[in-house]
Amino acid sequence: MKLNKNTAAILAGMMMSTAFGGTALAATADSFTDVPKDHWAYEALDYLAKDGIIEGMGDNTFQGGRTMTRYEMAAIVAKAMQKSGGSVADKAVLEKLEAEYGGELATLRKQVEKNTAQIEKNKQAIERVNLHGFVRTQYDYDKDTTNEKIDHANNRFYLNLYGDFKVNDNWTAKFQSETNRRYNDGHRRGETGFSNYSEKTWSGHDGNIQRIWADGWFPKSQLWVSVGRTWRGLGGQNILFGNESDGIQFGLPIPGTKLTASGFWMASTWSGNKESLYGVGTWGPVGHCAGINLAFAKSNKSKGDVYSSGQINGYKIHTDAGTGISTIDPVYAENDQHVERSYGYVLSGYVDAAKDLRFLADYVKTNADFQNNSLGLRLNYRNTDLNKPGSYQVYGRYIKYGANGQLAGDDEWGSTPSATKGWILGVKYIPAKNIEWETLYSRQKRGYDQAWAYNRTLFRTQVDYHF
């Protein structure tokens, strides 16, 4: 717009009050590339730009020949009013400008309030949904050195995707999806959870949403609850139990300590499982440099129980004598599951032996008759931080996991199965933000003290890309 006489006079008064009020119109750098230094308005424009009152067109130009709307002028006046605090003359000039553009300023205020409300709504909507996880590239050299066999099953590309959906201030609905794509034996459909002789009842890593659960948090009582199908663990290294399960777990702080007391009921979801576990646990720091993680779990099955998993063992051909029509019928497993133990417990903890040096130990015991205990020792030097490229961890482990020294323990993608003893050396490194590279080497005796025992050498390297 073209400035009317009142506006021109007011702006002139503002410039004069600024100039003669002791504020220099310094021009130490160009604010707008299209305003030459010898232009009569250069110093005034540069001053107003440096003071945040005018912004130009966003590309370092002012475009002085462009027509200005009354709303744009009102926005400049509003910014000038926010930065008021100068002389009485300055305030008088601003009051005149406010009177001249009062209608436009009121409209702008309403628009700002509307935009602010919309931004808050958008923020709440964005915060309600959170997707995160990582993509892994993994290579294993897994050799049975006794029989000269190499297992390629864990050479894979892997996606672990989590979704969090805020329900309200206390509850969050969650899901997890795992996808395995084995890059040198993908023709075997093991990644889907199907096989020639079994039905798919366990959550396979096929890219579907396998796990769905809800987490609740109640700040007043400090109670937390997790209910649904998710991955759960017991003990510091998840030797007693570390598995996908259906169930519920809850926890409360123990007054006067830094410990959490927990109760749970859960059932593993592997194909044909009819066993569930219930029990209690506690974990947390004790003192300045140590912590504990204890749990006891009881099975709903008794030691010595036998039940049928319902898995398909094979097929048989049946021919109807009357019609001569043949059908292929499944043969279901019967009494194929034997319960070797009915309860188990884990005693685990850690000690910070020195700066950057942590020792961890887990001992597990069940009431089985054969190999009913497990031991896991680990020494960590330093820790990785995904936000700190160059950070690293070096670790050493000793494992002696009995054939029945767990209830449903975590085998860490086949690197620490039951009926195994041996050692592991490994290193983790952060080459770039949110990327972790881990490499380990292990020598193990599989099936120790059993007729089928063999020696195993495992080399694994994997890179995780977190998002």
Short mmCIF file of C-alpha atoms in Angstrom, two decimals:
data_model
loop_
_atom_site.label_atom_id
_atom_site.label_comp_id
_atom_site.label_asym_id
_atom_site.label_seq_id
_atom_site.Cartn_x
_atom_site.Cartn_y
_atom_site.Cartn_z
CA MET A 1 0.00 0.00 0.00
CA LYS A 2 1.02 3.62 -0.31
CA LEU A 3 1.52 5.22 3.07
CA ASN A 4 -0.95 7.97 3.89
CA LYS A 5 0.20 11.26 5.39
CA ASN A 6 -0.48 10.19 8.99
CA THR A 7 1.52 6.99 8.60
CA ALA A 8 4.39 8.74 6.87
CA ALA A 9 4.52 11.34 9.60
CA ILE A 10 4.47 8.70 12.33
CA LEU A 11 7.27 6.70 10.74
CA ALA A 12 9.29 9.84 10.26
CA GLY A 13 8.76 10.70 13.90
CA MET A 14 9.91 7.20 14.90
CA MET A 15 13.06 7.53 12.83
CA MET A 16 13.79 10.99 14.23
CA SER A 17 13.16 9.94 17.83
CA THR A 18 15.48 7.01 17.30
CA ALA A 19 18.18 9.06 15.69
CA PHE A 20 18.09 11.91 18.18
CA GLY A 21 17.34 9.77 21.21
CA GLY A 22 20.92 8.60 21.37
CA THR A 23 20.56 5.34 19.36
CA ALA A 24 22.96 5.19 16.43
CA LEU A 25 21.74 3.75 13.15
CA ALA A 26 24.84 1.58 12.86
CA ALA A 27 25.34 -0.49 9.74
CA THR A 28 28.13 -2.92 10.36
CA ALA A 29 26.78 -5.52 7.91
CA ASP A 30 24.29 -5.70 5.08
CA SER A 31 20.85 -6.87 6.23
CA PHE A 32 19.37 -6.94 2.71
CA THR A 33 21.32 -7.75 -0.43
CA ASP A 34 19.12 -5.58 -2.68
CA VAL A 35 19.57 -2.34 -0.67
CA PRO A 36 22.82 -0.58 -1.58
CA LYS A 37 24.80 1.06 1.18
CA ASP A 38 24.43 4.49 -0.44
CA HIS A 39 20.62 4.25 -0.50
CA TRP A 40 18.94 6.96 1.57
CA ALA A 41 16.97 4.35 3.60
CA TYR A 42 19.86 1.91 4.13
CA GLU A 43 20.71 2.78 7.73
CA ALA A 44 17.08 2.86 8.89
CA LEU A 45 16.30 -0.51 7.27
CA ASP A 46 19.47 -2.09 8.61
CA TYR A 47 18.69 -0.87 12.12
CA LEU A 48 15.10 -2.15 12.06
CA ALA A 49 16.23 -5.51 10.68
CA LYS A 50 18.92 -5.96 13.34
CA ASP A 51 16.36 -5.07 16.01
CA GLY A 52 14.00 -7.77 14.71
CA ILE A 53 11.22 -5.36 13.69
CA ILE A 54 11.36 -6.08 9.95
CA GLU A 55 12.42 -9.33 8.31
CA GLY A 56 12.35 -8.73 4.58
CA MET A 57 11.23 -11.49 2.20
CA GLY A 58 13.07 -14.41 3.77
CA ASP A 59 15.74 -14.58 1.05
CA ASN A 60 17.92 -11.72 2.37
CA THR A 61 16.11 -9.21 0.13
CA PHE A 62 13.85 -6.29 1.07
CA GLN A 63 12.10 -5.69 -2.25
CA GLY A 64 11.45 -2.05 -1.52
CA GLY A 65 9.32 -1.56 -4.63
CA ARG A 66 6.78 -4.17 -3.55
CA THR A 67 3.35 -2.98 -2.33
CA MET A 68 2.83 -3.58 1.40
CA THR A 69 -0.52 -4.58 2.86
CA ARG A 70 -1.97 -2.99 5.97
CA TYR A 71 -1.59 -6.35 7.75
CA GLU A 72 2.13 -6.41 7.01
CA MET A 73 2.44 -2.90 8.33
CA ALA A 74 0.46 -3.88 11.42
CA ALA A 75 2.84 -6.80 12.00
CA ILE A 76 5.79 -4.39 11.94
CA VAL A 77 4.01 -2.13 14.41
CA ALA A 78 3.29 -5.10 16.71
CA LYS A 79 6.97 -6.09 16.75
CA ALA A 80 7.98 -2.51 17.45
CA MET A 81 5.51 -2.38 20.35
CA GLN A 82 6.97 -5.58 21.80
CA LYS A 83 10.44 -4.04 21.74
CA SER A 84 9.30 -0.71 23.18
CA GLY A 85 11.20 0.52 26.19
CA GLY A 86 12.96 3.53 24.74
CA SER A 87 12.22 7.21 25.20
CA VAL A 88 8.88 8.87 25.83
CA ALA A 89 8.95 10.03 22.21
CA ASP A 90 9.35 6.44 21.04
CA LYS A 91 6.32 5.34 23.05
CA ALA A 92 4.27 8.24 21.76
CA VAL A 93 5.09 7.27 18.18
CA LEU A 94 4.13 3.67 18.86
CA GLU A 95 0.84 4.73 20.42
CA LYS A 96 0.03 6.68 17.26
CA LEU A 97 0.92 3.68 15.12
CA GLU A 98 -1.27 1.44 17.29
CA ALA A 99 -4.20 3.83 16.85
CA GLU A 100 -3.66 3.93 13.07
CA TYR A 101 -3.52 0.11 12.75
CA GLY A 102 -5.64 -0.97 15.71
CA GLY A 103 -8.06 -3.00 13.59
CA GLU A 104 -5.34 -4.88 11.82
CA LEU A 105 -3.49 -5.50 15.09
CA ALA A 106 -6.63 -6.98 16.66
CA THR A 107 -7.07 -9.26 13.64
CA LEU A 108 -3.44 -10.36 13.89
CA ARG A 109 -3.81 -11.11 17.60
CA LYS A 110 -6.79 -13.34 16.91
CA GLN A 111 -4.88 -15.12 14.16
CA VAL A 112 -1.88 -15.63 16.45
CA GLU A 113 -4.14 -17.08 19.16
CA LYS A 114 -5.77 -19.38 16.60
CA ASN A 115 -2.39 -20.49 15.25
CA THR A 116 -1.06 -21.07 18.77
CA ALA A 117 -4.05 -23.26 19.60
CA GLN A 118 -3.63 -25.21 16.37
CA ILE A 119 0.09 -25.69 17.00
CA GLU A 120 -0.71 -27.12 20.44
CA LYS A 121 -3.26 -29.51 18.91
CA ASN A 122 -0.73 -30.59 16.28
CA LYS A 123 1.89 -31.11 18.99
CA GLN A 124 -0.46 -33.31 21.00
CA ALA A 125 -1.36 -35.32 17.90
CA ILE A 126 2.31 -35.82 17.00
CA GLU A 127 3.18 -36.88 20.56
CA ARG A 128 0.42 -39.51 20.51
CA VAL A 129 2.28 -41.58 17.88
CA ASN A 130 5.94 -42.62 18.04
CA LEU A 131 7.63 -45.13 15.71
CA HIS A 132 11.14 -46.28 16.55
CA GLY A 133 13.44 -49.30 16.35
CA PHE A 134 16.42 -50.43 14.31
CA VAL A 135 17.52 -52.25 11.16
CA ARG A 136 20.28 -54.86 11.53
CA THR A 137 22.69 -56.43 9.09
CA GLN A 138 24.20 -59.60 10.59
CA TYR A 139 26.77 -62.18 9.52
CA ASP A 140 27.57 -65.38 11.46
CA TYR A 141 30.35 -67.89 10.96
CA ASP A 142 28.83 -70.62 13.14
CA LYS A 143 30.81 -73.85 12.89
CA ASP A 144 30.36 -77.26 14.46
CA THR A 145 34.07 -78.04 14.59
CA THR A 146 33.48 -81.65 15.66
CA ASN A 147 31.40 -82.57 12.62
CA GLU A 148 32.67 -79.84 10.25
CA LYS A 149 29.28 -78.24 9.67
CA ILE A 150 28.52 -74.53 9.27
CA ASP A 151 25.15 -72.98 10.18
CA HIS A 152 24.10 -69.94 8.09
CA ALA A 153 20.67 -69.50 9.72
CA ASN A 154 21.45 -66.11 11.28
CA ASN A 155 22.95 -64.45 8.21
CA ARG A 156 20.18 -61.93 7.81
CA PHE A 157 18.71 -58.49 7.40
CA TYR A 158 16.46 -57.76 10.34
CA LEU A 159 13.93 -55.04 11.18
CA ASN A 160 12.75 -54.46 14.75
CA LEU A 161 9.94 -51.89 14.69
CA TYR A 162 8.15 -50.47 17.74
CA GLY A 163 5.05 -48.31 17.82
CA ASP A 164 3.85 -46.27 20.82
CA PHE A 165 0.36 -44.73 20.87
CA LYS A 166 -0.52 -42.43 23.74
CA VAL A 167 -3.97 -43.25 25.09
CA ASN A 168 -3.98 -40.73 27.95
CA ASP A 169 -1.61 -39.49 30.65
CA ASN A 170 -1.53 -42.97 32.25
CA TRP A 171 -1.72 -45.48 29.41
CA THR A 172 0.23 -46.16 26.22
CA ALA A 173 -0.75 -48.80 23.65
CA LYS A 174 2.24 -50.44 21.95
CA PHE A 175 3.18 -52.90 19.24
CA GLN A 176 6.31 -54.63 17.99
CA SER A 177 6.97 -56.07 14.55
CA GLU A 178 10.02 -58.19 13.69
CA THR A 179 11.09 -59.06 10.17
CA ASN A 180 13.88 -61.47 9.24
CA ARG A 181 15.20 -61.78 5.71
CA ARG A 182 18.00 -64.34 5.55
CA TYR A 183 20.21 -63.35 2.67
CA ASN A 184 21.87 -66.63 1.75
CA ASP A 185 19.26 -69.24 2.58
CA GLY A 186 16.08 -67.24 2.13
CA HIS A 187 14.61 -70.03 0.02
CA ARG A 188 13.98 -71.80 3.31
CA ARG A 189 10.83 -70.29 4.69
CA GLY A 190 12.05 -70.33 8.26
CA GLU A 191 11.63 -66.58 8.53
CA THR A 192 7.84 -66.88 8.19
CA GLY A 193 7.34 -69.24 11.13
CA PHE A 194 5.96 -71.98 8.83
CA SER A 195 7.52 -75.38 8.23
CA ASN A 196 6.44 -78.52 6.42
CA TYR A 197 5.38 -80.22 9.63
CA SER A 198 4.02 -77.56 11.92
CA GLU A 199 1.26 -75.02 12.13
CA LYS A 200 1.98 -71.39 12.75
CA THR A 201 0.91 -70.66 16.31
CA TRP A 202 4.10 -68.94 17.43
CA SER A 203 4.71 -65.32 16.37
CA GLY A 204 7.06 -65.68 13.42
CA HIS A 205 9.38 -62.87 12.30
CA ASP A 206 7.44 -62.29 9.08
CA GLY A 207 6.83 -58.54 9.19
CA ASN A 208 3.37 -58.79 10.70
CA ILE A 209 2.60 -57.14 14.03
CA GLN A 210 3.49 -60.00 16.38
CA ARG A 211 3.22 -58.28 19.75
CA ILE A 212 0.51 -55.99 21.11
CA TRP A 213 0.36 -54.72 24.67
CA ALA A 214 -0.45 -51.73 26.86
CA ASP A 215 1.71 -50.07 29.52
CA GLY A 216 0.20 -48.13 32.40
CA TRP A 217 1.95 -45.68 34.71
CA PHE A 218 0.38 -44.06 37.78
CA PRO A 219 2.64 -41.32 39.22
CA LYS A 220 0.83 -40.94 42.54
CA SER A 221 1.37 -44.56 43.60
CA GLN A 222 4.40 -45.15 41.30
CA LEU A 223 2.61 -48.29 40.07
CA TRP A 224 3.35 -49.54 36.55
CA VAL A 225 1.48 -52.27 34.68
CA SER A 226 2.21 -54.07 31.40
CA VAL A 227 -0.50 -56.31 29.95
CA GLY A 228 -0.67 -58.17 26.63
CA ARG A 229 1.75 -60.05 24.36
CA THR A 230 5.30 -58.71 24.58
CA TRP A 231 8.89 -59.76 25.22
CA ARG A 232 9.62 -60.19 28.94
CA GLY A 233 12.71 -61.15 30.91
CA LEU A 234 13.66 -62.27 34.43
CA GLY A 235 17.08 -61.64 35.91
CA GLY A 236 19.84 -59.35 34.79
CA GLN A 237 20.83 -61.46 31.77
CA ASN A 238 17.42 -63.08 31.11
CA ILE A 239 18.70 -66.61 31.69
CA LEU A 240 15.76 -67.83 33.78
CA PHE A 241 13.23 -66.34 31.38
CA GLY A 242 13.66 -64.21 28.27
CA ASN A 243 10.91 -64.75 25.76
CA GLU A 244 7.80 -63.53 24.03
CA SER A 245 4.84 -64.15 26.31
CA ASP A 246 1.18 -63.46 26.88
CA GLY A 247 0.44 -62.12 30.33
CA ILE A 248 0.64 -59.29 32.80
CA GLN A 249 3.40 -57.81 34.92
CA PHE A 250 3.25 -55.00 37.48
CA GLY A 251 5.64 -53.27 39.84
CA LEU A 252 5.79 -50.91 42.83
CA PRO A 253 8.70 -49.20 44.57
CA ILE A 254 9.69 -50.66 47.94
CA PRO A 255 9.50 -47.82 50.50
CA GLY A 256 12.82 -46.73 51.94
CA THR A 257 14.84 -48.36 49.15
CA LYS A 258 15.59 -47.89 45.47
CA LEU A 259 14.19 -51.34 44.70
CA THR A 260 11.10 -52.27 42.71
CA ALA A 261 8.87 -55.19 43.74
CA SER A 262 7.12 -56.99 40.90
CA GLY A 263 4.54 -59.71 40.30
CA PHE A 264 3.76 -61.48 37.03
CA TRP A 265 1.84 -64.14 35.16
CA MET A 266 3.04 -65.08 31.67
CA ALA A 267 3.00 -67.88 29.14
CA SER A 268 5.48 -68.36 26.30
CA THR A 269 3.92 -68.33 22.86
CA TRP A 270 5.96 -71.05 21.14
CA SER A 271 3.96 -73.50 19.07
CA GLY A 272 1.96 -75.90 21.22
CA ASN A 273 2.96 -74.48 24.62
CA LYS A 274 0.42 -75.08 27.40
CA GLU A 275 2.61 -73.99 30.30
CA SER A 276 2.32 -70.66 32.12
CA LEU A 277 4.44 -69.11 34.87
CA TYR A 278 3.59 -66.91 37.81
CA GLY A 279 5.80 -65.41 40.46
CA VAL A 280 7.51 -62.40 42.03
CA GLY A 281 10.72 -60.47 41.63
CA THR A 282 12.66 -57.42 42.74
CA TRP A 283 15.43 -55.33 41.23
CA GLY A 284 17.29 -52.06 41.63
CA PRO A 285 20.44 -50.47 43.05
CA VAL A 286 21.72 -51.28 46.54
CA GLY A 287 24.30 -48.78 47.61
CA HIS A 288 26.34 -46.58 45.30
CA CYS A 289 28.01 -49.19 43.11
CA ALA A 290 25.92 -52.37 43.18
CA GLY A 291 22.50 -53.68 42.25
CA ILE A 292 20.40 -56.85 42.41
CA ASN A 293 17.81 -58.58 40.23
CA LEU A 294 15.98 -61.52 41.84
CA ALA A 295 12.98 -63.55 40.70
CA PHE A 296 11.07 -66.75 41.50
CA ALA A 297 8.70 -68.36 38.99
CA LYS A 298 6.31 -71.32 39.41
CA SER A 299 4.81 -73.34 36.57
CA ASN A 300 1.14 -74.28 36.33
CA LYS A 301 2.41 -77.75 35.35
CA SER A 302 3.87 -80.26 37.77
CA LYS A 303 7.25 -81.88 37.38
CA GLY A 304 6.82 -85.02 35.31
CA ASP A 305 3.65 -83.87 33.54
CA VAL A 306 3.17 -84.89 29.91
CA TYR A 307 0.93 -83.12 27.40
CA SER A 308 0.31 -82.91 23.67
CA SER A 309 1.44 -79.79 21.85
CA GLY A 310 -0.88 -80.33 18.90
CA GLN A 311 1.91 -79.76 16.38
CA ILE A 312 1.71 -81.59 13.07
CA ASN A 313 4.34 -84.33 12.91
CA GLY A 314 3.52 -85.43 9.38
CA TYR A 315 0.72 -86.53 7.05
CA LYS A 316 -0.92 -89.83 6.09
CA ILE A 317 -2.92 -90.81 3.04
CA HIS A 318 -6.44 -92.11 3.66
CA THR A 319 -8.42 -93.74 0.86
CA ASP A 320 -12.18 -94.16 1.16
CA ALA A 321 -13.07 -97.76 0.24
CA GLY A 322 -16.43 -96.79 -1.17
CA THR A 323 -15.50 -93.79 -3.31
CA GLY A 324 -11.87 -94.55 -3.91
CA ILE A 325 -11.06 -90.91 -3.09
CA SER A 326 -7.82 -90.35 -1.20
CA THR A 327 -7.15 -87.52 1.23
CA ILE A 328 -3.99 -86.37 2.97
CA ASP A 329 -4.64 -86.03 6.69
CA PRO A 330 -2.30 -84.46 9.28
CA VAL A 331 -0.82 -86.55 12.05
CA TYR A 332 -0.74 -84.60 15.31
CA ALA A 333 1.86 -85.08 17.99
CA GLU A 334 0.62 -86.76 21.15
CA ASN A 335 2.24 -86.57 24.58
CA ASP A 336 5.31 -84.99 23.01
CA GLN A 337 5.96 -82.42 25.76
CA HIS A 338 7.56 -83.55 29.02
CA VAL A 339 7.77 -81.09 31.93
CA GLU A 340 11.20 -81.56 33.49
CA ARG A 341 10.84 -78.90 36.24
CA SER A 342 8.04 -77.01 37.92
CA TYR A 343 9.80 -73.93 39.31
CA GLY A 344 12.99 -71.91 39.11
CA TYR A 345 14.68 -68.86 40.56
CA VAL A 346 17.43 -66.44 39.59
CA LEU A 347 19.93 -64.57 41.76
CA SER A 348 21.64 -61.86 39.76
CA GLY A 349 23.39 -58.59 40.36
CA TYR A 350 26.16 -56.23 39.36
CA VAL A 351 29.10 -54.47 41.00
CA ASP A 352 30.95 -51.45 39.66
CA ALA A 353 34.45 -52.65 40.48
CA ALA A 354 36.12 -49.48 39.19
CA LYS A 355 35.42 -46.54 36.93
CA ASP A 356 34.02 -47.85 33.62
CA LEU A 357 34.28 -51.46 34.87
CA ARG A 358 31.13 -53.43 35.74
CA PHE A 359 30.91 -57.10 36.75
CA LEU A 360 27.59 -58.95 36.30
CA ALA A 361 26.60 -62.41 37.52
CA ASP A 362 23.44 -64.54 37.17
CA TYR A 363 22.82 -67.87 38.88
CA VAL A 364 19.70 -69.87 37.97
CA LYS A 365 18.35 -73.01 39.67
CA THR A 366 15.36 -75.21 38.85
CA ASN A 367 14.05 -78.45 40.39
CA ALA A 368 14.90 -80.62 37.37
CA ASP A 369 16.86 -83.84 37.89
CA PHE A 370 19.49 -83.23 35.20
CA GLN A 371 21.61 -80.07 34.61
CA ASN A 372 19.25 -77.96 36.70
CA ASN A 373 21.39 -74.83 37.06
CA SER A 374 22.97 -72.13 34.92
CA LEU A 375 25.70 -69.56 35.48
CA GLY A 376 26.37 -66.43 33.50
CA LEU A 377 29.31 -64.10 34.25
CA ARG A 378 30.09 -60.89 32.37
CA LEU A 379 32.68 -58.12 32.65
CA ASN A 380 32.01 -54.84 30.82
CA TYR A 381 34.56 -52.10 30.19
CA ARG A 382 32.89 -48.79 29.38
CA ASN A 383 29.54 -48.32 27.62
CA THR A 384 28.34 -47.22 24.22
CA ASP A 385 26.19 -44.12 23.74
CA LEU A 386 24.28 -43.82 20.46
CA ASN A 387 24.59 -40.04 20.68
CA LYS A 388 28.39 -40.15 21.05
CA PRO A 389 30.30 -41.39 17.99
CA GLY A 390 33.54 -43.01 19.07
CA SER A 391 32.14 -44.47 22.30
CA TYR A 392 32.66 -48.19 22.77
CA GLN A 393 32.35 -51.21 25.07
CA VAL A 394 34.63 -54.23 25.44
CA TYR A 395 33.25 -57.27 27.25
CA GLY A 396 34.10 -60.82 28.24
CA ARG A 397 31.60 -63.54 29.21
CA TYR A 398 31.60 -67.02 30.67
CA ILE A 399 28.46 -69.17 30.33
CA LYS A 400 27.49 -72.56 31.65
CA TYR A 401 23.83 -73.06 30.88
CA GLY A 402 22.34 -76.38 31.94
CA ALA A 403 19.97 -78.30 29.70
CA ASN A 404 17.24 -77.67 32.30
CA GLY A 405 18.82 -74.66 33.94
CA GLN A 406 16.13 -72.25 32.74
CA LEU A 407 12.36 -72.01 32.28
CA ALA A 408 12.35 -70.26 28.90
CA GLY A 409 15.62 -68.35 28.74
CA ASP A 410 16.88 -65.97 26.08
CA ASP A 411 19.41 -67.62 23.74
CA GLU A 412 20.42 -64.24 22.22
CA TRP A 413 19.76 -65.26 18.64
CA GLY A 414 21.39 -68.66 19.07
CA SER A 415 24.64 -67.46 20.64
CA THR A 416 23.87 -68.68 24.19
CA PRO A 417 21.56 -71.75 24.01
CA SER A 418 20.88 -74.12 26.88
CA ALA A 419 23.16 -77.15 27.40
CA THR A 420 26.16 -74.97 26.54
CA LYS A 421 29.33 -73.89 28.30
CA GLY A 422 32.10 -71.67 27.01
CA TRP A 423 33.34 -68.09 26.72
CA ILE A 424 32.61 -65.02 24.59
CA LEU A 425 34.72 -61.95 23.81
CA GLY A 426 33.11 -58.96 22.18
CA VAL A 427 33.30 -55.28 21.36
CA LYS A 428 30.65 -52.65 20.58
CA TYR A 429 31.46 -49.41 18.79
CA ILE A 430 29.54 -46.30 17.68
CA PRO A 431 30.99 -45.23 14.29
CA ALA A 432 28.32 -42.57 13.77
CA LYS A 433 25.31 -41.23 15.64
CA ASN A 434 22.60 -43.90 16.11
CA ILE A 435 24.71 -46.67 14.54
CA GLU A 436 26.13 -49.48 16.68
CA TRP A 437 28.56 -52.12 15.41
CA GLU A 438 29.07 -55.25 17.52
CA THR A 439 31.49 -58.09 16.89
CA LEU A 440 31.98 -61.21 19.06
CA TYR A 441 33.99 -64.41 19.06
CA SER A 442 33.02 -67.48 21.09
CA ARG A 443 34.28 -71.02 21.76
CA GLN A 444 31.67 -73.36 23.23
CA LYS A 445 30.91 -76.97 24.13
CA ARG A 446 27.34 -77.74 23.05
CA GLY A 447 25.57 -80.59 24.83
CA TYR A 448 28.27 -80.88 27.47
CA ASP A 449 28.14 -84.12 29.52
CA GLN A 450 25.78 -85.62 26.93
CA ALA A 451 26.26 -88.14 24.13
CA TRP A 452 25.52 -85.62 21.39
CA ALA A 453 28.12 -83.08 22.58
CA TYR A 454 30.19 -81.17 20.03
CA ASN A 455 32.55 -78.18 19.89
CA ARG A 456 31.33 -74.92 18.45
CA THR A 457 33.11 -71.81 17.14
CA LEU A 458 31.01 -68.68 16.60
CA PHE A 459 32.09 -65.44 14.97
CA ARG A 460 29.36 -62.81 14.68
CA THR A 461 29.42 -59.24 13.42
CA GLN A 462 26.36 -57.02 13.12
CA VAL A 463 25.50 -53.37 12.53
CA ASP A 464 22.35 -51.80 13.99
CA TYR A 465 20.88 -48.62 12.46
CA HIS A 466 18.63 -47.04 15.09
CA PHE A 467 15.81 -44.66 14.25
#
